[in-house]
Backbone as JSON, one array per atom type, in Angstrom:
{
  "sequence": "MTQHTPPASRICPACDGFASVAVTIGGRDPRAHLRTITAHCPVCHGTGTVTARRVREGAGA",
  "N": [[0.95, -1.01, 0.08], [0.44, 2.05, -0.71], [2.19, 5.11, 0.61], [0.64, 7.66, 1.75], [2.26, 11.37, 0.81], [2.63, 14.01, 2.72], [1.88, 17.58, 1.94], [4.23, 19.64, 0.22], [5.94, 22.43, 2.24], [5.42, 25.64, 2.09], [8.29, 27.38, 1.6], [9.42, 30.2, 2.88], [9.84, 33.12, 0.84], [11.21, 35.49, 1.17], [13.29, 34.97, 3.59], [14.14, 32.43, 2.87], [13.69, 30.07, 4.35], [15.38, 30.48, 6.23], [14.57, 31.93, 9.05], [15.19, 33.11, 11.65], [18.18, 34.85, 13.03], [20.87, 35.37, 14.53], [22.64, 38.05, 15.59], [25.56, 40.06, 16.25], [26.18, 41.95, 18.31], [28.41, 43.46, 18.9], [31.59, 43.56, 20.8], [32.36, 42.12, 23.88], [30.42, 40.56, 27.14], [30.74, 40.91, 30.35], [30.98, 38.33, 31.19], [32.72, 37.16, 29.48], [30.86, 36.13, 27.08], [29.9, 37.03, 23.99], [27.54, 39.38, 22.63], [24.86, 39.31, 21.35], [21.58, 39.7, 19.4], [18.51, 39.02, 18.49], [17.47, 38.36, 15.59], [14.16, 38.65, 13.43], [12.34, 37.12, 10.78], [10.53, 39.36, 9.15], [8.32, 38.85, 7.3], [7.59, 36.26, 7.36], [7.66, 36.03, 10.0], [9.23, 34.47, 11.53], [8.98, 31.77, 11.14], [9.37, 30.96, 8.99], [8.38, 29.6, 6.93], [5.57, 30.6, 4.48], [1.85, 30.55, 4.0], [-0.15, 29.32, 1.73], [-1.39, 31.03, -0.84], [-4.39, 31.67, -2.55], [-5.2, 31.2, -5.91], [-7.03, 33.42, -7.77], [-9.34, 33.08, -10.27], [-10.64, 34.21, -13.33], [-12.07, 37.59, -14.77], [-9.91, 39.56, -13.45], [-7.97, 38.01, -13.0]],
  "CA": [[-0.09, -0.15, 0.05], [1.44, 3.19, -0.98], [1.8, 6.59, 1.8], [0.59, 9.29, 1.32], [2.98, 11.94, 1.65], [2.25, 15.52, 3.09], [2.5, 18.6, 0.77], [5.51, 20.38, 0.69], [5.69, 23.37, 3.12], [5.98, 26.56, 1.45], [9.35, 28.24, 2.16], [9.44, 31.93, 2.79], [10.58, 34.09, -0.59], [12.01, 36.95, 1.87], [14.6, 34.34, 3.84], [14.91, 31.23, 1.94], [13.47, 29.64, 5.16], [16.04, 31.31, 7.53], [13.63, 32.89, 9.46], [15.73, 33.47, 12.72], [19.26, 34.97, 13.05], [21.54, 36.26, 15.52], [23.51, 38.85, 15.22], [26.71, 40.05, 17.19], [26.43, 43.91, 18.0], [29.98, 43.94, 18.89], [31.98, 43.4, 21.95], [31.72, 40.89, 25.07], [29.81, 40.78, 28.26], [31.54, 40.64, 31.58], [31.71, 36.92, 31.71], [32.68, 36.93, 27.85], [30.16, 35.99, 26.06], [29.19, 37.97, 22.66], [26.46, 39.89, 23.02], [23.73, 39.37, 20.12], [20.14, 39.94, 19.19], [17.71, 37.3, 17.49], [16.03, 39.41, 14.37], [13.25, 37.67, 13.06], [11.99, 37.69, 9.33], [9.03, 40.6, 8.93], [7.44, 38.44, 6.41], [7.05, 34.8, 8.03], [7.43, 36.55, 11.42], [10.17, 33.28, 12.25], [8.63, 30.78, 10.85], [9.99, 30.08, 7.8], [7.28, 29.38, 5.97], [3.83, 30.99, 4.42], [0.54, 29.85, 3.81], [-0.17, 28.98, 0.38], [-2.2, 31.76, -1.25], [-5.17, 31.11, -3.59], [-5.16, 32.45, -7.18], [-8.21, 33.67, -8.49], [-9.65, 33.08, -11.66], [-11.49, 35.63, -13.81], [-11.17, 38.84, -15.24], [-9.23, 40.43, -12.3], [-6.4, 37.41, -12.78]],
  "C": [[0.66, 1.04, -0.14], [0.96, 4.52, 0.52], [1.63, 7.46, 1.05], [1.54, 10.53, 1.8], [2.25, 13.68, 1.76], [2.72, 16.63, 1.77], [3.54, 19.34, 1.32], [5.21, 21.68, 1.44], [6.46, 24.31, 2.37], [6.98, 27.34, 2.47], [9.13, 29.65, 1.79], [10.08, 32.51, 1.58], [11.74, 35.03, 0.63], [13.35, 36.06, 2.5], [14.96, 33.28, 3.58], [14.54, 30.12, 3.22], [14.32, 29.4, 6.65], [15.76, 32.09, 8.07], [13.85, 33.62, 11.0], [17.13, 33.79, 12.5], [19.83, 35.12, 14.21], [22.51, 36.76, 15.37], [24.3, 39.6, 15.98], [26.21, 41.67, 16.91], [27.51, 44.24, 18.98], [30.39, 43.89, 20.58], [31.26, 42.48, 23.2], [30.95, 41.56, 26.23], [31.07, 40.69, 29.48], [32.07, 39.34, 31.92], [31.92, 36.21, 30.15], [32.33, 36.2, 27.25], [29.81, 37.14, 25.17], [28.04, 38.28, 22.88], [25.76, 39.96, 21.21], [22.56, 39.63, 20.42], [19.74, 39.02, 18.4], [16.7, 38.81, 16.81], [15.43, 37.7, 13.38], [13.03, 38.24, 11.36], [10.36, 38.23, 9.56], [7.96, 39.98, 7.99], [6.73, 37.25, 6.88], [7.02, 34.8, 9.42], [8.12, 35.35, 12.2], [9.81, 32.02, 12.29], [9.52, 30.06, 10.3], [9.61, 29.78, 6.83], [6.12, 29.93, 5.54], [3.2, 30.11, 4.17], [0.54, 30.26, 2.09], [-1.16, 30.55, -0.17], [-3.16, 31.35, -2.42], [-5.27, 31.65, -4.92], [-6.64, 32.27, -7.51], [-8.4, 33.43, -10.11], [-10.61, 33.87, -12.02], [-11.24, 36.73, -14.52], [-10.16, 39.47, -14.95], [-7.62, 39.11, -11.95], [-5.29, 37.62, -13.87]]
}
């Protein structure tokens, strides 16, 4: 019996699936750890995927 495969997730076109990154802001804290901030993709809000859009058919398409 064949297995049903789930549909492929739609990777965010803005971040190519790398939705969150750690950016160093320079320097180190007193414990010698790098100071970083986390930046999230504004399009997918840090998930790495986007929902499928429906394609409208007709005069407006």
